[in-house]
Short mmCIF file of C-alpha atoms in Angstrom, two decimals:
data_model
loop_
_atom_site.label_atom_id
_atom_site.label_comp_id
_atom_site.label_asym_id
_atom_site.label_seq_id
_atom_site.Cartn_x
_atom_site.Cartn_y
_atom_site.Cartn_z
CA UNK A 1 -8.19 -8.93 61.38
CA UNK A 2 -8.46 -9.62 57.71
CA UNK A 3 -11.48 -7.74 56.96
CA UNK A 4 -10.53 -4.27 58.80
CA UNK A 5 -7.40 -4.80 56.72
CA UNK A 6 -9.03 -5.21 53.48
CA UNK A 7 -11.22 -2.32 54.04
CA UNK A 8 -8.53 0.09 55.26
CA UNK A 9 -6.49 -1.03 51.67
CA UNK A 10 -9.82 -0.46 49.34
CA UNK A 11 -10.39 2.53 51.34
CA UNK A 12 -7.14 3.94 50.30
CA UNK A 13 -7.22 2.86 46.96
CA UNK A 14 -10.97 4.64 46.41
CA UNK A 15 -9.50 7.77 48.03
CA UNK A 16 -6.65 7.43 45.45
CA UNK A 17 -9.13 7.10 42.52
CA UNK A 18 -10.95 10.29 43.99
CA UNK A 19 -7.86 12.19 44.35
CA UNK A 20 -6.51 11.33 40.94
CA UNK A 21 -9.90 12.36 39.29
CA UNK A 22 -11.07 15.37 41.24
CA UNK A 23 -8.26 16.99 43.26
CA UNK A 24 -4.91 15.90 41.48
CA UNK A 25 -3.35 19.25 39.43
CA UNK A 26 -4.27 17.64 36.20
CA UNK A 27 -7.64 17.33 37.16
CA UNK A 28 -9.02 20.32 35.07
CA UNK A 29 -6.98 18.97 31.91
CA UNK A 30 -10.01 17.04 29.46
CA UNK A 31 -9.47 13.62 28.88
CA UNK A 32 -11.38 9.74 29.09
CA UNK A 33 -12.61 9.59 32.71
CA UNK A 34 -10.88 6.23 33.05
CA UNK A 35 -7.27 7.48 31.77
CA UNK A 36 -7.76 10.23 34.61
CA UNK A 37 -7.84 7.43 37.26
CA UNK A 38 -5.65 4.90 35.50
CA UNK A 39 -2.73 4.45 33.12
CA UNK A 40 -4.08 1.16 31.96
CA UNK A 41 -5.39 2.67 28.81
CA UNK A 42 -2.28 4.13 28.11
CA UNK A 43 -0.02 1.43 28.52
CA UNK A 44 -2.38 -0.72 26.79
CA UNK A 45 -1.94 1.29 23.77
CA UNK A 46 1.87 1.55 24.07
CA UNK A 47 2.09 -2.35 24.56
CA UNK A 48 -0.06 -2.60 21.33
CA UNK A 49 2.33 -0.49 19.53
CA UNK A 50 -0.89 1.95 18.57
CA UNK A 51 -0.14 5.14 20.94
CA UNK A 52 0.34 7.26 17.63
CA UNK A 53 -3.28 6.66 16.47
CA UNK A 54 -4.54 6.29 19.99
CA UNK A 55 -2.91 10.16 20.66
CA UNK A 56 -4.33 11.34 17.58
CA UNK A 57 -7.74 10.18 18.51
CA UNK A 58 -7.94 12.03 22.03
CA UNK A 59 -6.43 15.07 20.65
CA UNK A 60 -9.16 15.39 17.64
CA UNK A 61 -11.79 14.88 20.59
CA UNK A 62 -10.33 16.97 23.92
CA UNK A 63 -7.69 19.34 22.14
CA UNK A 64 -4.04 20.35 22.39
CA UNK A 65 -3.71 19.26 25.70
CA UNK A 66 -5.20 16.16 26.93
CA UNK A 67 -4.80 13.65 29.93
CA UNK A 68 -3.92 10.21 29.05
CA UNK A 69 -3.03 9.15 32.32
CA UNK A 70 -3.40 9.60 35.75
CA UNK A 71 0.14 11.53 36.10
CA UNK A 72 0.66 12.21 32.28
CA UNK A 73 -0.69 14.64 29.90
CA UNK A 74 -0.22 15.14 25.99
CA UNK A 75 0.48 17.89 23.84
CA UNK A 76 -0.26 17.95 19.99
CA UNK A 77 0.57 21.67 19.74
CA UNK A 78 4.11 22.45 17.96
CA UNK A 79 4.68 25.60 19.80
CA UNK A 80 4.12 23.84 23.48
CA UNK A 81 6.24 20.91 22.17
CA UNK A 82 8.85 23.35 20.94
CA UNK A 83 9.13 24.93 24.52
CA UNK A 84 9.26 21.71 26.22
CA UNK A 85 12.22 20.28 23.94
CA UNK A 86 13.92 23.65 24.17
CA UNK A 87 16.00 23.46 27.24
CA UNK A 88 16.92 20.50 29.55
CA UNK A 89 14.54 21.50 32.23
CA UNK A 90 12.42 18.83 31.44
CA UNK A 91 14.13 15.65 31.77
CA UNK A 92 13.71 12.60 29.75
CA UNK A 93 11.15 10.17 31.64
CA UNK A 94 12.10 6.42 32.43
CA UNK A 95 10.88 5.14 29.28
CA UNK A 96 14.57 6.55 28.01
CA UNK A 97 16.34 3.93 30.49
CA UNK A 98 14.35 1.01 29.74
CA UNK A 99 15.06 1.43 25.61
CA UNK A 100 18.64 1.63 26.65
CA UNK A 101 18.21 -1.46 28.63
CA UNK A 102 19.23 -1.77 32.38
CA UNK A 103 22.59 -2.18 32.88
CA UNK A 104 23.92 -0.82 29.39
CA UNK A 105 26.04 2.38 29.10
CA UNK A 106 23.58 5.28 27.94
CA UNK A 107 23.78 6.80 24.78
CA UNK A 108 23.19 10.18 23.71
CA UNK A 109 19.41 9.19 23.07
CA UNK A 110 18.78 7.02 26.19
CA UNK A 111 20.55 9.29 28.85
CA UNK A 112 18.30 10.90 31.20
CA UNK A 113 20.84 13.26 32.20
CA UNK A 114 21.36 16.84 30.48
CA UNK A 115 25.36 17.02 31.33
CA UNK A 116 25.90 13.48 29.53
CA UNK A 117 23.92 14.59 26.49
CA UNK A 118 25.48 18.02 26.18
CA UNK A 119 29.07 16.18 26.81
CA UNK A 120 28.26 13.69 24.11
CA UNK A 121 27.22 16.28 21.51
CA UNK A 122 30.20 18.36 22.46
CA UNK A 123 32.05 15.26 21.13
CA UNK A 124 30.06 14.14 18.24
CA UNK A 125 28.38 16.74 16.72
CA UNK A 126 31.30 17.19 14.42
CA UNK A 127 30.84 13.77 13.45
CA UNK A 128 27.56 14.25 11.84
CA UNK A 129 27.88 18.24 10.93
CA UNK A 130 27.05 19.28 7.20
CA UNK A 131 30.85 19.35 6.32
CA UNK A 132 31.17 15.68 7.41
CA UNK A 133 28.40 14.45 5.36
CA UNK A 134 29.70 16.16 2.25
CA UNK A 135 33.03 14.22 3.02
CA UNK A 136 31.15 10.70 3.04
CA UNK A 137 28.50 11.15 0.42
CA UNK A 138 30.17 8.85 -1.95
CA UNK A 139 30.58 6.31 1.01
CA UNK A 140 26.38 6.99 1.65
CA UNK A 141 25.54 6.76 -2.51
CA UNK A 142 27.65 3.88 -2.78
CA UNK A 143 26.48 1.63 -0.07
CA UNK A 144 22.91 3.12 -0.59
CA UNK A 145 21.34 4.39 -3.77
CA UNK A 146 23.68 2.75 -6.32
CA UNK A 147 23.89 -0.59 -4.25
CA UNK A 148 19.86 -0.22 -4.37
CA UNK A 149 20.04 0.15 -7.98
CA UNK A 150 22.64 -2.95 -8.54
CA UNK A 151 20.27 -5.22 -6.41
CA UNK A 152 17.06 -4.01 -8.72
CA UNK A 153 18.61 -4.08 -11.84
CA UNK A 154 19.78 -7.74 -11.23
CA UNK A 155 15.87 -8.81 -9.87
CA UNK A 156 14.97 -7.15 -13.30
CA UNK A 157 17.51 -9.27 -14.92
CA UNK A 158 16.36 -12.82 -13.18
CA UNK A 159 12.57 -12.06 -13.29
CA UNK A 160 12.20 -10.50 -16.62
CA UNK A 161 11.19 -6.66 -17.59
CA UNK A 162 8.76 -6.36 -14.48
CA UNK A 163 10.14 -7.49 -10.99
CA UNK A 164 8.19 -7.79 -7.80
CA UNK A 165 10.31 -6.68 -5.03
CA UNK A 166 9.89 -5.76 -1.29
CA UNK A 167 10.64 -2.15 -0.84
CA UNK A 168 10.21 -2.44 3.00
CA UNK A 169 12.99 -4.86 3.19
CA UNK A 170 15.16 -3.17 0.60
CA UNK A 171 15.24 0.02 2.45
CA UNK A 172 16.07 -1.38 5.49
CA UNK A 173 18.89 -3.10 4.29
CA UNK A 174 20.20 -0.41 2.41
CA UNK A 175 20.15 1.97 5.03
CA UNK A 176 21.94 -0.80 7.42
CA UNK A 177 24.60 -0.75 4.64
CA UNK A 178 25.23 2.88 4.51
CA UNK A 179 25.40 2.87 8.48
CA UNK A 180 28.15 0.15 8.23
CA UNK A 181 30.15 2.25 5.52
CA UNK A 182 29.92 5.14 7.17
CA UNK A 183 29.98 4.48 10.80
CA UNK A 184 31.59 0.91 11.30
CA UNK A 185 34.34 0.87 8.71
CA UNK A 186 32.54 -0.83 5.64
CA UNK A 187 29.16 -1.82 4.29
CA UNK A 188 27.65 -5.05 5.59
CA UNK A 189 26.59 -5.86 2.06
CA UNK A 190 23.01 -7.10 3.07
CA UNK A 191 21.79 -5.94 0.10
CA UNK A 192 23.76 -7.73 -2.26
CA UNK A 193 23.80 -10.64 0.32
CA UNK A 194 20.19 -10.70 1.34
CA UNK A 195 21.34 -11.61 5.00
CA UNK A 196 17.98 -10.71 7.13
CA UNK A 197 19.77 -11.56 10.40
CA UNK A 198 21.06 -8.42 11.25
CA UNK A 199 17.74 -7.15 10.46
CA UNK A 200 16.31 -9.29 12.72
CA UNK A 201 18.87 -8.77 15.47
CA UNK A 202 18.11 -5.01 15.02
CA UNK A 203 14.73 -5.24 15.56
CA UNK A 204 15.13 -7.54 18.57
CA UNK A 205 17.56 -4.95 20.27
CA UNK A 206 15.06 -2.58 19.84
CA UNK A 207 12.64 -4.94 21.91
CA UNK A 208 15.74 -5.17 24.56
CA UNK A 209 16.18 -9.17 23.57
CA UNK A 210 19.53 -9.85 25.24
CA UNK A 211 20.82 -12.54 22.93
CA UNK A 212 20.41 -10.18 19.81
CA UNK A 213 21.64 -7.05 21.82
CA UNK A 214 25.28 -9.33 22.39
CA UNK A 215 25.41 -10.08 18.47
CA UNK A 216 24.97 -6.47 17.98
CA UNK A 217 27.55 -5.59 20.42
CA UNK A 218 30.12 -7.87 19.35
CA UNK A 219 29.68 -6.49 15.61
CA UNK A 220 30.22 -2.78 17.22
CA UNK A 221 33.33 -3.90 18.87
CA UNK A 222 34.99 -6.03 16.12
CA UNK A 223 34.47 -2.54 14.11
CA UNK A 224 36.32 -0.77 16.27
CA UNK A 225 39.27 -3.38 17.43
CA UNK A 226 39.40 -3.52 13.26
CA UNK A 227 40.12 0.39 12.59
CA UNK A 228 42.27 0.53 15.48
CA UNK A 229 44.46 -2.50 14.27
CA UNK A 230 44.70 -1.38 10.62
CA UNK A 231 45.78 1.87 11.77
CA UNK A 232 48.08 0.63 14.30
CA UNK A 233 49.79 -2.15 11.78
CA UNK A 234 49.91 -0.18 8.73
CA UNK A 235 51.06 3.34 9.59
CA UNK A 236 48.68 4.84 7.10
CA UNK A 237 46.04 7.75 8.21
CA UNK A 238 42.73 6.05 8.69
CA UNK A 239 39.79 7.17 6.61
CA UNK A 240 38.12 10.05 8.29
CA UNK A 241 34.30 8.83 8.19
CA UNK A 242 32.12 9.10 10.85
CA UNK A 243 33.42 6.06 12.94
CA UNK A 244 37.18 7.62 12.91
CA UNK A 245 35.40 10.99 14.14
CA UNK A 246 34.01 9.08 16.94
CA UNK A 247 37.31 7.55 17.92
CA UNK A 248 39.09 10.94 17.45
CA UNK A 249 36.17 12.68 19.55
CA UNK A 250 37.29 14.70 22.27
CA UNK A 251 35.10 17.20 24.67
CA UNK A 252 36.30 20.60 24.19
CA UNK A 253 35.69 21.48 27.72
CA UNK A 254 37.35 18.51 29.38
CA UNK A 255 39.80 17.42 26.70
CA UNK A 256 38.37 13.77 27.63
CA UNK A 257 37.28 11.21 24.63
CA UNK A 258 34.73 8.17 24.68
CA UNK A 259 35.53 5.05 26.84
CA UNK A 260 35.17 1.94 24.83
CA UNK A 261 31.36 1.43 26.58
CA UNK A 262 30.45 4.87 25.61
CA UNK A 263 31.79 4.67 21.83
CA UNK A 264 29.98 1.45 21.63
CA UNK A 265 26.91 2.54 22.53
CA UNK A 266 26.76 5.76 20.68
CA UNK A 267 27.46 3.26 17.45
CA UNK A 268 24.89 0.85 18.41
CA UNK A 269 22.31 3.80 18.73
CA UNK A 270 23.60 4.64 15.22
CA UNK A 271 22.85 0.87 13.71
CA UNK A 272 19.45 0.12 15.73
CA UNK A 273 17.76 3.83 15.62
CA UNK A 274 19.38 5.31 12.52
CA UNK A 275 18.90 2.51 10.24
CA UNK A 276 15.15 1.69 11.41
CA UNK A 277 14.14 5.40 10.83
CA UNK A 278 15.51 5.96 7.37
CA UNK A 279 14.11 2.25 6.24
CA UNK A 280 10.77 3.36 7.83
CA UNK A 281 11.11 6.65 6.14
CA UNK A 282 11.23 5.79 2.62
CA UNK A 283 8.76 2.86 3.12
CA UNK A 284 6.40 5.16 4.14
CA UNK A 285 7.47 8.19 1.36
CA UNK A 286 7.16 5.09 -1.55
CA UNK A 287 3.98 3.74 -0.30
CA UNK A 288 2.44 7.14 0.12
CA UNK A 289 3.53 7.81 -3.61
CA UNK A 290 1.88 4.19 -4.28
CA UNK A 291 -1.67 5.20 -2.89
CA UNK A 292 -1.64 8.82 -4.75
CA UNK A 293 -0.67 8.29 -8.43
CA UNK A 294 -0.67 12.07 -9.31
CA UNK A 295 1.97 12.94 -6.62
CA UNK A 296 3.77 10.01 -8.55
CA UNK A 297 3.50 11.06 -11.75
CA UNK A 298 4.42 14.98 -10.87
CA UNK A 299 7.57 13.48 -8.76
CA UNK A 300 8.80 11.42 -11.34
CA UNK A 301 8.41 13.86 -14.11
CA UNK A 302 10.22 16.69 -11.95
CA UNK A 303 13.19 14.34 -11.24
CA UNK A 304 13.46 12.73 -15.07
CA UNK A 305 13.17 15.96 -16.93
CA UNK A 306 15.47 17.79 -14.33
CA UNK A 307 17.89 14.94 -14.63
CA UNK A 308 17.55 13.02 -17.62
CA UNK A 309 20.98 10.69 -17.84
CA UNK A 310 20.81 8.13 -15.75
CA UNK A 311 24.68 8.02 -15.89
CA UNK A 312 25.01 10.84 -13.50
CA UNK A 313 24.51 9.98 -10.15
CA UNK A 314 21.91 12.67 -8.81
CA UNK A 315 23.61 14.55 -5.59
CA UNK A 316 22.21 15.21 -2.44
CA UNK A 317 22.83 19.30 -3.11
CA UNK A 318 21.07 18.85 -6.64
CA UNK A 319 18.44 16.99 -5.08
CA UNK A 320 17.54 19.22 -2.15
CA UNK A 321 18.01 22.50 -4.62
CA UNK A 322 16.48 21.28 -7.84
CA UNK A 323 13.65 19.11 -7.04
CA UNK A 324 11.25 21.39 -5.07
CA UNK A 325 8.36 18.66 -5.18
CA UNK A 326 10.64 16.12 -4.44
CA UNK A 327 11.26 17.42 -1.12
CA UNK A 328 7.58 18.93 -0.45
CA UNK A 329 6.80 14.89 -1.04
CA UNK A 330 9.65 13.93 1.58
CA UNK A 331 8.37 16.19 4.17
CA UNK A 332 4.62 15.61 3.55
CA UNK A 333 5.57 11.76 4.33
CA UNK A 334 7.23 12.75 7.24
CA UNK A 335 4.28 14.48 8.55
CA UNK A 336 1.24 12.19 7.63
CA UNK A 337 3.36 9.15 8.30
CA UNK A 338 6.11 9.88 10.85
CA UNK A 339 8.46 6.93 11.77
CA UNK A 340 8.98 9.19 14.96
CA UNK A 341 5.09 8.92 16.07
CA UNK A 342 5.49 7.22 19.33
CA UNK A 343 5.46 8.61 22.90
CA UNK A 344 8.23 10.84 24.07
CA UNK A 345 8.18 11.51 27.67
CA UNK A 346 9.47 14.43 29.64
CA UNK A 347 9.36 14.62 33.87
CA UNK A 348 8.23 17.64 35.61
CA UNK A 349 8.27 17.83 39.32
CA UNK A 350 5.01 15.69 39.69
CA UNK A 351 3.42 14.77 36.51
CA UNK A 352 4.90 13.61 33.23
CA UNK A 353 4.36 15.21 29.49
CA UNK A 354 4.25 13.09 26.81
CA UNK A 355 5.29 14.68 23.31
CA UNK A 356 3.39 13.21 20.52
CA UNK A 357 4.81 14.33 17.31
CA UNK A 358 2.11 12.22 15.41
CA UNK A 359 -0.41 14.20 17.10
CA UNK A 360 1.49 17.03 16.55
CA UNK A 361 1.56 16.32 12.74
CA UNK A 362 -2.12 15.62 12.46
CA UNK A 363 -3.37 18.95 14.44
CA UNK A 364 -5.96 20.39 12.38
CA UNK A 365 -5.62 24.10 13.52
CA UNK A 366 -2.01 23.97 12.13
CA UNK A 367 -2.70 21.49 9.07
CA UNK A 368 -5.46 21.67 6.96
CA UNK A 369 -7.06 18.08 6.09
CA UNK A 370 -3.89 16.58 8.08
CA UNK A 371 -5.37 13.25 6.86
CA UNK A 372 -4.85 13.79 3.30
CA UNK A 373 -1.28 13.42 1.81
CA UNK A 374 -0.75 16.89 -0.17
CA UNK A 375 2.84 17.79 -0.86
CA UNK A 376 1.86 21.43 -1.83
CA UNK A 377 1.73 22.34 1.81
CA UNK A 378 5.39 22.48 1.49
CA UNK A 379 5.50 24.67 -1.97
CA UNK A 380 5.41 28.45 -1.97
CA UNK A 381 6.20 31.41 0.16
CA UNK A 382 6.09 29.78 3.52
CA UNK A 383 7.25 26.52 2.91
CA UNK A 384 10.40 27.00 5.42
CA UNK A 385 7.64 27.44 8.09
CA UNK A 386 5.96 24.44 7.07
CA UNK A 387 9.28 22.31 7.08
CA UNK A 388 10.02 23.59 10.96
CA UNK A 389 6.62 22.22 12.04
CA UNK A 390 7.65 18.47 11.01
CA UNK A 391 9.23 17.25 14.33
CA UNK A 392 10.35 14.00 12.62
CA UNK A 393 14.02 14.88 14.05
CA UNK A 394 12.82 16.55 16.97
CA UNK A 395 13.84 19.92 18.07
CA UNK A 396 15.54 22.27 20.54
CA UNK A 397 18.28 20.73 22.62
CA UNK A 398 17.04 16.72 21.88
CA UNK A 399 17.46 17.24 18.15
CA UNK A 400 18.42 14.07 16.27
CA UNK A 401 22.25 14.56 15.98
CA UNK A 402 22.08 11.91 12.78
CA UNK A 403 19.51 13.94 10.64
CA UNK A 404 22.02 15.27 8.15
CA UNK A 405 23.32 11.57 7.26
CA UNK A 406 19.32 10.38 7.18
CA UNK A 407 18.19 13.00 4.83
CA UNK A 408 21.36 12.69 2.57
CA UNK A 409 20.29 8.94 2.34
CA UNK A 410 16.73 9.48 1.95
CA UNK A 411 17.17 12.62 -1.08
CA UNK A 412 19.58 10.58 -2.85
CA UNK A 413 17.92 7.27 -2.71
CA UNK A 414 14.78 8.25 -3.67
CA UNK A 415 15.75 10.50 -6.37
CA UNK A 416 18.22 8.14 -8.35
CA UNK A 417 15.38 5.52 -7.85
CA UNK A 418 12.44 7.43 -9.10
CA UNK A 419 14.17 8.70 -12.22
CA UNK A 420 15.72 4.84 -12.96
CA UNK A 421 12.63 3.17 -12.06
CA UNK A 422 8.57 2.84 -12.93
CA UNK A 423 6.63 1.62 -9.85
CA UNK A 424 3.07 -0.13 -9.87
CA UNK A 425 1.23 -2.09 -7.28
CA UNK A 426 0.79 -5.49 -7.69
CA UNK A 427 -2.73 -6.40 -8.63
CA UNK A 428 -2.88 -8.02 -5.30
CA UNK A 429 -2.01 -5.59 -3.40
CA UNK A 430 -4.50 -5.08 -0.25
CA UNK A 431 -3.66 -1.22 0.06
CA UNK A 432 -3.65 1.40 -2.39
CA UNK A 433 -5.96 3.95 -4.55
CA UNK A 434 -8.40 1.40 -5.37
CA UNK A 435 -9.27 1.08 -1.56
CA UNK A 436 -10.92 4.30 -0.25
CA UNK A 437 -12.01 5.01 3.08
CA UNK A 438 -15.59 6.85 3.41
CA UNK A 439 -13.95 10.56 3.03
CA UNK A 440 -12.77 9.27 -0.12
CA UNK A 441 -8.98 9.26 0.39
CA UNK A 442 -6.79 5.99 0.39
CA UNK A 443 -6.88 3.82 3.28
CA UNK A 444 -3.64 3.92 5.28
CA UNK A 445 -1.56 1.02 6.01
CA UNK A 446 -1.64 0.61 9.77
CA UNK A 447 1.26 1.35 11.63
CA UNK A 448 2.98 -0.44 14.25
CA UNK A 449 4.59 2.13 16.61
CA UNK A 450 7.87 1.23 19.35
CA UNK A 451 11.10 2.64 19.19
CA UNK A 452 10.15 3.46 15.55
CA UNK A 453 7.07 3.83 13.29
CA UNK A 454 6.50 1.29 10.43
CA UNK A 455 3.76 -0.28 8.62
CA UNK A 456 2.32 -3.52 10.10
CA UNK A 457 2.71 -6.71 8.41
CA UNK A 458 5.33 -5.59 5.69
CA UNK A 459 5.78 -8.95 4.14
CA UNK A 460 2.46 -8.50 2.88
CA UNK A 461 2.09 -4.81 2.32
CA UNK A 462 5.18 -3.65 0.77
CA UNK A 463 5.67 -5.06 -2.40
CA UNK A 464 5.49 -3.24 -5.93
CA UNK A 465 6.26 -3.87 -9.15
CA UNK A 466 9.60 -2.41 -11.03
CA UNK A 467 10.60 -1.87 -14.39
CA UNK A 468 13.18 0.46 -15.94
CA UNK A 469 12.01 3.60 -17.08
#
């Protein structure tokens, strides 16, 4: 009986392979043959954190719609991606529940239920609106750009006129401190203390390590309880920051607020995803400038000639409206080295759609010479259209609610540090303008893409020499 049973199993398996390859509704969509019958190649790249480069290569070979698994297709067209994200008709895939952690209260990002996402956005939209960001800008700058300048000035005082600093860790510490200042009641001050524990806990939480998640949950719970206790004991009105707006939030349709687990899940999302996205974005921007010296010279000249007095902090509004080349540098970096280049899944009745912002940003039909860092793309009469094609913060009904906070942090940090310091790659830098590809452009530092895409081995690849300008 064993052989007939085994033969039947093999026959069924072969039949399934034949069906997926030749008779599935996806059979006509181009892609590697192995991907048509198995998800193994796709899963292998996801485990390696290399989906972003894998998808770009597949789309370059097969076009804007590629079959990347027996039940998955990938899109690299910005218009198609916008269509998928325009409504809740295409629900988020199972991957999002896994990101959130089984048994954990889903956040606005990890929930797969449209009604939950809509309710959270109604409740929390005001906490991240432009007028709220204007109100908390001083908190952001104090914990962000100003604190980073204090830390780097201290390094220069200790090391001499030229200090060697790791900008990856500096930017991630700064981003965590900013989230702490606006959403947890006070800065975590890790730029000052250089305590890397919380950075490790955040990365471990993204990788679903339970012990680190518990530590982050405790930090979140303590912040909420401390704020409520201070208000209760002093009777004074609370500081109206992002944390307080989340505590006060009510759904205008139902009048309900966030339950304690829901509030914790949203604050954890801000801390884990928000700080890593901002820190990685700043890292890639500085790396791209260091690898493209002419762009670095132009952006520093623009900033220093427009705002020559270092005693004056450059505000977000001034940076956005008076520094067009800095803006172009930021958007071009978010295009060519997007921190959100990993796979985002959406369900359809039978198969799944994978959205690859990295592939969209490297689509040669939309971007001329997509592998070249060229901020000029975002200058001129069509700059607004170009900016709208950068999907780092997603688009449509699932657009990142924290994008205003992220851009406030990014613009103010870059404008102020690029004015104050001269940046130079160390002589032993493994990547830079001295290391060119066969096409004559600087070789990119490889990226590692899980929840956020960052450079591999930042302990070696993200050093810079700084001195006062």
